[in-house]
Amino acid sequence: MGITKRTRGTSSQMSYPGEPAINKRQKKEIEKPELPFANSFKADRSSEKEVSSSLSAILADLSSPPPTDNTQAQNPDSDTSNTQALWLSRAKDWNGISENWKPMRVLGSGSYGIVGLFEYIGKGQDMPKHMVVKQAPPGIESEALRSESMKLTQLSAAGAEHVVKIYKSFHRAAGTGADKDWDPSPWVTQEDGSQLLDSEKMVGRIYLEYAEGGDLAHANIERDALGFPEEVEVWKLINHLAKGAKELERGNKTNHVSGRRPIIHFDLRPHNGELCKSVLHFAELTLSSLADFGMSSWLPRHPQNPNWIATVEWRGATAWLTPEQAYRNHPQRQFGPLTNIWSIGATVFGFLHRSHRLENELFVVGWKKKEFISQEADLFGVPHSALLEFTLLQCLAFRPRDRISADTLIERSQAVMDYVYGEDELTPELLDLVAKHKGPSQRYFGERRGEEGGSRSVDIYRPFVEGESSAKLDDVDIINIGKAEEKETIEANEA
């Protein structure tokens, strides 16, 4: 029985049944509103009154209907730009935000809702310069936003540093009627002229940190003028992504947080890795946080539960699905923290190659006497070292059990950075790997060891042919998985 790959449409509609339950203590902790910058208030009390006033306005409850204007509240013929502009103009009248927050522009909108950028124009020195407001319409989209809020609040409470900060957790609010789908007005006019609030039509909102430097996809746009980043910057990126993955696994960068479960992101890609400052040149490329947890899920106590698997196997963009998601016949179909590791490899590979997907081809990767099967990650044309290539192949291993752990990924990337900056030497194990590959990319490793160029080592990277290697897939008769879709189509036509 060969591996067959299914295809699906590109609809953004999502289903979120089967999320693991959490206990009452966790629920109480997760759902309480965030109070950002509490520690910084104590450091500078001169602006405390201004900051406190602004935060109080942000956290205000809905108490009355918004003022009306002469614009048609729900015009189905309004184009996207008009409805977005209307939403921004009406934001100043929200009950949950003060006049110190100025709506700037819409970052995106669709059936899932709308995302807007707000600028702080008040005098509070401890306030962020910008924040992001995510709004979802009533129904399943709001529940997805609530789920995202709960995960971000939990991670924040655990001390996570590489996940986007949440300033205000999920709350219901009255839409303004700028759009009939994602911003419906919940106010119903009665016969006597009074307005009645229909709570089922209220939208959901959360307030988040804004990444001033954009995302990795934005950094790719800058590359036309800048060329490829220095390899040490790529290792910095890997280091921060790995720390984020560790926080999803444990709650923070050090220890497991009691009572919490690992989180699987399911949508980690260049668009969802945010930069903390503008990418003026790649020497400043510093990842601040993982973002967009709308498709994430807690790992249940029984991850092999078929009902849960059915709810998560297609979460994420089609081109970025992990092997255990895309292939129902996968010999080790397990979801867990190592699922995030594959996504890290794909994210870095996509960032370097400007690629929107990996090729569906498997390779045997050999080091010493150990071999494992990995997805295609050829960095031809990209200046890189053997160690970077091998690390990405470890991240992209077909079986989760063959992937590198977040801890090892952090240690290795830190070791490389320390080596480049002359603070330490590479371990004998890593030097042994580097010695197998003498390419033009040895700017850090080769020059340090007196090596000057050479050719690619076939021992480190070769096509996987069934029968030639001990690293076999169980019950797999199609090795070039790119042919799986063609076979599936033929079988469907024959049926």
PDB file of C-alpha atoms in Angstrom, residues 305-495:
ATOM      1  CA  ASN A 305      -7.362  10.024  19.347  1.00  0.00           C
ATOM      2  CA  PRO A 306      -8.714   9.856  15.762  1.00  0.00           C
ATOM      3  CA  ASN A 307     -11.267  12.592  16.427  1.00  0.00           C
ATOM      4  CA  TRP A 308      -8.569  15.056  17.442  1.00  0.00           C
ATOM      5  CA  ILE A 309      -6.343  14.039  14.532  1.00  0.00           C
ATOM      6  CA  ALA A 310      -9.231  14.685  12.166  1.00  0.00           C
ATOM      7  CA  THR A 311      -9.543  18.252  13.480  1.00  0.00           C
ATOM      8  CA  VAL A 312      -5.863  19.166  13.093  1.00  0.00           C
ATOM      9  CA  GLU A 313      -4.567  17.214  10.110  1.00  0.00           C
ATOM     10  CA  TRP A 314      -5.376  20.025   7.667  1.00  0.00           C
ATOM     11  CA  ARG A 315      -4.667  23.030   9.883  1.00  0.00           C
ATOM     12  CA  GLY A 316      -2.260  25.412   8.231  1.00  0.00           C
ATOM     13  CA  ALA A 317      -1.458  26.543   4.709  1.00  0.00           C
ATOM     14  CA  THR A 318      -1.454  23.642   2.247  1.00  0.00           C
ATOM     15  CA  ALA A 319       2.117  24.278   1.095  1.00  0.00           C
ATOM     16  CA  TRP A 320       3.409  24.205   4.683  1.00  0.00           C
ATOM     17  CA  LEU A 321       1.753  21.046   6.019  1.00  0.00           C
ATOM     18  CA  THR A 322       4.053  18.687   7.907  1.00  0.00           C
ATOM     19  CA  PRO A 323       4.507  15.139   6.541  1.00  0.00           C
ATOM     20  CA  GLU A 324       2.429  13.686   9.384  1.00  0.00           C
ATOM     21  CA  GLN A 325      -0.391  16.007   8.374  1.00  0.00           C
ATOM     22  CA  ALA A 326      -0.226  15.596   4.620  1.00  0.00           C
ATOM     23  CA  TYR A 327       0.107  11.808   4.485  1.00  0.00           C
ATOM     24  CA  ARG A 328      -2.588   9.726   6.131  1.00  0.00           C
ATOM     25  CA  ASN A 329      -0.448   6.590   5.609  1.00  0.00           C
ATOM     26  CA  HIS A 330       2.542   8.140   7.370  1.00  0.00           C
ATOM     27  CA  PRO A 331       4.486   5.363   9.164  1.00  0.00           C
ATOM     28  CA  GLN A 332       4.767   7.463  12.335  1.00  0.00           C
ATOM     29  CA  ARG A 333       1.703   9.684  12.327  1.00  0.00           C
ATOM     30  CA  GLN A 334       2.201  11.537  15.583  1.00  0.00           C
ATOM     31  CA  PHE A 335       1.616  15.189  16.388  1.00  0.00           C
ATOM     32  CA  GLY A 336       3.539  16.896  19.148  1.00  0.00           C
ATOM     33  CA  PRO A 337       6.382  19.328  19.882  1.00  0.00           C
ATOM     34  CA  LEU A 338       8.454  17.829  17.053  1.00  0.00           C
ATOM     35  CA  THR A 339       5.735  18.935  14.641  1.00  0.00           C
ATOM     36  CA  ASN A 340       6.792  22.500  15.456  1.00  0.00           C
ATOM     37  CA  ILE A 341      10.416  21.584  14.714  1.00  0.00           C
ATOM     38  CA  TRP A 342       9.581  20.522  11.141  1.00  0.00           C
ATOM     39  CA  SER A 343       7.840  23.860  10.675  1.00  0.00           C
ATOM     40  CA  ILE A 344      10.966  25.675  11.859  1.00  0.00           C
ATOM     41  CA  GLY A 345      13.023  23.897   9.197  1.00  0.00           C
ATOM     42  CA  ALA A 346      10.469  24.705   6.518  1.00  0.00           C
ATOM     43  CA  THR A 347      10.286  28.328   7.649  1.00  0.00           C
ATOM     44  CA  VAL A 348      14.049  28.848   7.489  1.00  0.00           C
ATOM     45  CA  PHE A 349      14.305  26.991   4.175  1.00  0.00           C
ATOM     46  CA  GLY A 350      11.474  29.060   2.714  1.00  0.00           C
ATOM     47  CA  PHE A 351      13.071  32.238   4.009  1.00  0.00           C
ATOM     48  CA  LEU A 352      16.419  31.419   2.389  1.00  0.00           C
ATOM     49  CA  HIS A 353      14.981  30.153  -0.883  1.00  0.00           C
ATOM     50  CA  ARG A 354      11.998  32.510  -1.159  1.00  0.00           C
ATOM     51  CA  SER A 355      10.079  29.302  -1.632  1.00  0.00           C
ATOM     52  CA  HIS A 356       6.401  28.817  -0.902  1.00  0.00           C
ATOM     53  CA  ARG A 357       6.729  25.054  -0.547  1.00  0.00           C
ATOM     54  CA  LEU A 358       9.201  22.207  -0.303  1.00  0.00           C
ATOM     55  CA  GLU A 359       9.646  19.707  -3.093  1.00  0.00           C
ATOM     56  CA  ASN A 360       7.909  16.386  -2.413  1.00  0.00           C
ATOM     57  CA  GLU A 361      11.085  14.340  -2.550  1.00  0.00           C
ATOM     58  CA  LEU A 362      12.830  12.324   0.148  1.00  0.00           C
ATOM     59  CA  PHE A 363      16.551  11.928   0.729  1.00  0.00           C
ATOM     60  CA  VAL A 364      18.694   9.757   2.943  1.00  0.00           C
ATOM     61  CA  VAL A 365      20.888  11.810   5.227  1.00  0.00           C
ATOM     62  CA  GLY A 366      23.912  10.016   6.653  1.00  0.00           C
ATOM     63  CA  TRP A 367      26.225  11.060   9.432  1.00  0.00           C
ATOM     64  CA  LYS A 368      28.660   8.555  10.908  1.00  0.00           C
ATOM     65  CA  LYS A 369      26.694   5.277  11.049  1.00  0.00           C
ATOM     66  CA  LYS A 370      23.307   6.862  11.535  1.00  0.00           C
ATOM     67  CA  GLU A 371      20.953   7.546   8.660  1.00  0.00           C
ATOM     68  CA  PHE A 372      17.516   9.069   8.501  1.00  0.00           C
ATOM     69  CA  ILE A 373      15.082  10.126   5.811  1.00  0.00           C
ATOM     70  CA  SER A 374      14.443  13.822   5.283  1.00  0.00           C
ATOM     71  CA  GLN A 375      12.456  16.005   2.965  1.00  0.00           C
ATOM     72  CA  GLU A 376      14.212  17.883   0.172  1.00  0.00           C
ATOM     73  CA  ALA A 377      16.073  20.910   1.469  1.00  0.00           C
ATOM     74  CA  ASP A 378      18.740  21.577  -1.145  1.00  0.00           C
ATOM     75  CA  LEU A 379      20.314  24.966  -0.508  1.00  0.00           C
ATOM     76  CA  PHE A 380      21.996  25.107  -3.924  1.00  0.00           C
ATOM     77  CA  GLY A 381      22.673  28.726  -4.796  1.00  0.00           C
ATOM     78  CA  VAL A 382      22.387  29.861  -1.185  1.00  0.00           C
ATOM     79  CA  PRO A 383      25.674  30.554   0.639  1.00  0.00           C
ATOM     80  CA  HIS A 384      25.673  28.172   3.577  1.00  0.00           C
ATOM     81  CA  SER A 385      27.735  25.726   5.588  1.00  0.00           C
ATOM     82  CA  ALA A 386      27.369  21.981   5.809  1.00  0.00           C
ATOM     83  CA  LEU A 387      26.226  22.383   9.384  1.00  0.00           C
ATOM     84  CA  LEU A 388      23.346  24.648   8.389  1.00  0.00           C
ATOM     85  CA  GLU A 389      22.259  22.241   5.664  1.00  0.00           C
ATOM     86  CA  PHE A 390      22.456  19.248   7.972  1.00  0.00           C
ATOM     87  CA  THR A 391      20.551  21.073  10.707  1.00  0.00           C
ATOM     88  CA  LEU A 392      17.702  21.923   8.331  1.00  0.00           C
ATOM     89  CA  LEU A 393      17.609  18.309   7.170  1.00  0.00           C
ATOM     90  CA  GLN A 394      17.326  17.214  10.797  1.00  0.00           C
ATOM     91  CA  CYS A 395      14.424  19.620  11.280  1.00  0.00           C
ATOM     92  CA  LEU A 396      12.741  18.321   8.120  1.00  0.00           C
ATOM     93  CA  ALA A 397      13.120  14.621   8.942  1.00  0.00           C
ATOM     94  CA  PHE A 398      10.171  12.637   7.614  1.00  0.00           C
ATOM     95  CA  ARG A 399       9.644  10.810  10.892  1.00  0.00           C
ATOM     96  CA  PRO A 400       9.130  13.016  13.955  1.00  0.00           C
ATOM     97  CA  ARG A 401      11.391  10.785  16.050  1.00  0.00           C
ATOM     98  CA  ASP A 402      14.353  11.586  13.751  1.00  0.00           C
ATOM     99  CA  ARG A 403      14.020  15.346  14.172  1.00  0.00           C
ATOM    100  CA  ILE A 404      16.305  17.474  16.257  1.00  0.00           C
ATOM    101  CA  SER A 405      14.885  18.629  19.587  1.00  0.00           C
ATOM    102  CA  ALA A 406      14.300  22.263  20.482  1.00  0.00           C
ATOM    103  CA  ASP A 407      16.945  22.020  23.218  1.00  0.00           C
ATOM    104  CA  THR A 408      19.589  20.683  20.822  1.00  0.00           C
ATOM    105  CA  LEU A 409      18.642  23.245  18.203  1.00  0.00           C
ATOM    106  CA  ILE A 410      19.102  26.044  20.738  1.00  0.00           C
ATOM    107  CA  GLU A 411      22.443  24.657  21.917  1.00  0.00           C
ATOM    108  CA  ARG A 412      23.766  24.179  18.380  1.00  0.00           C
ATOM    109  CA  SER A 413      22.736  27.594  17.108  1.00  0.00           C
ATOM    110  CA  GLN A 414      24.193  29.246  20.204  1.00  0.00           C
ATOM    111  CA  ALA A 415      27.434  27.294  19.739  1.00  0.00           C
ATOM    112  CA  VAL A 416      27.714  28.503  16.149  1.00  0.00           C
ATOM    113  CA  MET A 417      27.104  32.119  17.157  1.00  0.00           C
ATOM    114  CA  ASP A 418      29.685  31.855  19.942  1.00  0.00           C
ATOM    115  CA  TYR A 419      32.154  30.343  17.480  1.00  0.00           C
ATOM    116  CA  VAL A 420      31.619  33.040  14.850  1.00  0.00           C
ATOM    117  CA  TYR A 421      32.132  35.787  17.394  1.00  0.00           C
ATOM    118  CA  GLY A 422      35.247  34.087  18.736  1.00  0.00           C
ATOM    119  CA  GLU A 423      33.821  33.282  22.141  1.00  0.00           C
ATOM    120  CA  ASP A 424      34.148  29.501  21.974  1.00  0.00           C
ATOM    121  CA  GLU A 425      35.158  26.518  19.832  1.00  0.00           C
ATOM    122  CA  LEU A 426      32.842  24.063  18.123  1.00  0.00           C
ATOM    123  CA  THR A 427      32.432  20.662  19.738  1.00  0.00           C
ATOM    124  CA  PRO A 428      34.341  17.716  18.206  1.00  0.00           C
ATOM    125  CA  GLU A 429      31.029  16.248  17.063  1.00  0.00           C
ATOM    126  CA  LEU A 430      30.101  19.338  15.073  1.00  0.00           C
ATOM    127  CA  LEU A 431      33.627  19.706  13.702  1.00  0.00           C
ATOM    128  CA  ASP A 432      33.425  16.121  12.454  1.00  0.00           C
ATOM    129  CA  LEU A 433      30.265  16.983  10.560  1.00  0.00           C
ATOM    130  CA  VAL A 434      31.779  20.144   9.089  1.00  0.00           C
ATOM    131  CA  ALA A 435      34.799  18.185   7.852  1.00  0.00           C
ATOM    132  CA  LYS A 436      32.559  16.070   5.606  1.00  0.00           C
ATOM    133  CA  HIS A 437      31.521  19.080   3.539  1.00  0.00           C
ATOM    134  CA  LYS A 438      34.057  21.453   1.976  1.00  0.00           C
ATOM    135  CA  GLY A 439      31.982  23.874  -0.071  1.00  0.00           C
ATOM    136  CA  PRO A 440      32.439  27.558  -0.825  1.00  0.00           C
ATOM    137  CA  SER A 441      30.228  28.332   2.133  1.00  0.00           C
ATOM    138  CA  GLN A 442      32.939  27.516   4.660  1.00  0.00           C
ATOM    139  CA  ARG A 443      33.429  31.184   5.502  1.00  0.00           C
ATOM    140  CA  TYR A 444      33.110  30.484   9.222  1.00  0.00           C
ATOM    141  CA  PHE A 445      34.047  26.874   9.643  1.00  0.00           C
ATOM    142  CA  GLY A 446      36.431  26.130   6.769  1.00  0.00           C
ATOM    143  CA  GLU A 447      38.587  29.210   7.147  1.00  0.00           C
ATOM    144  CA  ARG A 448      38.918  28.638  10.866  1.00  0.00           C
ATOM    145  CA  ARG A 449      40.193  25.098  10.233  1.00  0.00           C
ATOM    146  CA  GLY A 450      42.365  25.942   7.232  1.00  0.00           C
ATOM    147  CA  GLU A 451      40.075  24.367   4.621  1.00  0.00           C
ATOM    148  CA  GLU A 452      39.685  25.953   1.211  1.00  0.00           C
ATOM    149  CA  GLY A 453      36.710  24.915  -0.896  1.00  0.00           C
ATOM    150  CA  GLY A 454      35.979  21.563  -2.497  1.00  0.00           C
ATOM    151  CA  SER A 455      32.918  19.665  -3.688  1.00  0.00           C
ATOM    152  CA  ARG A 456      29.683  18.558  -2.089  1.00  0.00           C
ATOM    153  CA  SER A 457      29.987  15.341  -0.106  1.00  0.00           C
ATOM    154  CA  VAL A 458      27.684  12.632  -1.432  1.00  0.00           C
ATOM    155  CA  ASP A 459      27.749  11.020   2.004  1.00  0.00           C
ATOM    156  CA  ILE A 460      25.805  13.827   3.561  1.00  0.00           C
ATOM    157  CA  TYR A 461      23.040  14.212   1.012  1.00  0.00           C
ATOM    158  CA  ARG A 462      21.858  11.715  -1.597  1.00  0.00           C
ATOM    159  CA  PRO A 463      18.519  10.597  -3.063  1.00  0.00           C
ATOM    160  CA  PHE A 464      16.708   7.897  -1.129  1.00  0.00           C
ATOM    161  CA  VAL A 465      16.379   4.630  -3.068  1.00  0.00           C
ATOM    162  CA  GLU A 466      14.475   1.777  -1.437  1.00  0.00           C
ATOM    163  CA  GLY A 467      16.764  -1.154  -0.639  1.00  0.00           C
ATOM    164  CA  GLU A 468      20.009   0.812  -0.554  1.00  0.00           C
ATOM    165  CA  SER A 469      19.767   2.117   2.961  1.00  0.00           C
ATOM    166  CA  SER A 470      18.838   0.952   6.416  1.00  0.00           C
ATOM    167  CA  ALA A 471      16.744   4.105   6.787  1.00  0.00           C
ATOM    168  CA  LYS A 472      13.586   2.674   5.237  1.00  0.00           C
ATOM    169  CA  LEU A 473      10.021   3.796   5.446  1.00  0.00           C
ATOM    170  CA  ASP A 474       7.549   1.178   6.604  1.00  0.00           C
ATOM    171  CA  ASP A 475       5.230  -0.042   3.837  1.00  0.00           C
ATOM    172  CA  VAL A 476       6.248   2.699   1.438  1.00  0.00           C
ATOM    173  CA  ASP A 477       6.566   1.798  -2.242  1.00  0.00           C
ATOM    174  CA  ILE A 478       6.614   5.317  -3.653  1.00  0.00           C
ATOM    175  CA  ILE A 479       9.834   7.020  -2.686  1.00  0.00           C
ATOM    176  CA  ASN A 480       9.510  10.120  -4.808  1.00  0.00           C
ATOM    177  CA  ILE A 481       6.396  11.335  -3.044  1.00  0.00           C
ATOM    178  CA  GLY A 482       5.890  13.921  -5.729  1.00  0.00           C
ATOM    179  CA  LYS A 483       4.452  11.086  -7.816  1.00  0.00           C
ATOM    180  CA  ALA A 484       1.865  10.266  -5.166  1.00  0.00           C
ATOM    181  CA  GLU A 485      -0.597  12.882  -6.344  1.00  0.00           C
ATOM    182  CA  GLU A 486      -0.357  11.583  -9.924  1.00  0.00           C
ATOM    183  CA  LYS A 487      -1.007   8.031  -8.740  1.00  0.00           C
ATOM    184  CA  GLU A 488      -3.954   9.174  -6.634  1.00  0.00           C
ATOM    185  CA  THR A 489      -5.471  10.890  -9.674  1.00  0.00           C
ATOM    186  CA  ILE A 490      -5.035   7.780 -11.833  1.00  0.00           C
ATOM    187  CA  GLU A 491      -6.617   5.548  -9.187  1.00  0.00           C
ATOM    188  CA  ALA A 492      -9.549   7.942  -8.852  1.00  0.00           C
ATOM    189  CA  ASN A 493     -10.118   7.932 -12.611  1.00  0.00           C
ATOM    190  CA  GLU A 494      -9.957   4.131 -12.766  1.00  0.00           C
ATOM    191  CA  ALA A 495     -12.510   3.856  -9.956  1.00  0.00           C
TER     192      ALA A 495
END
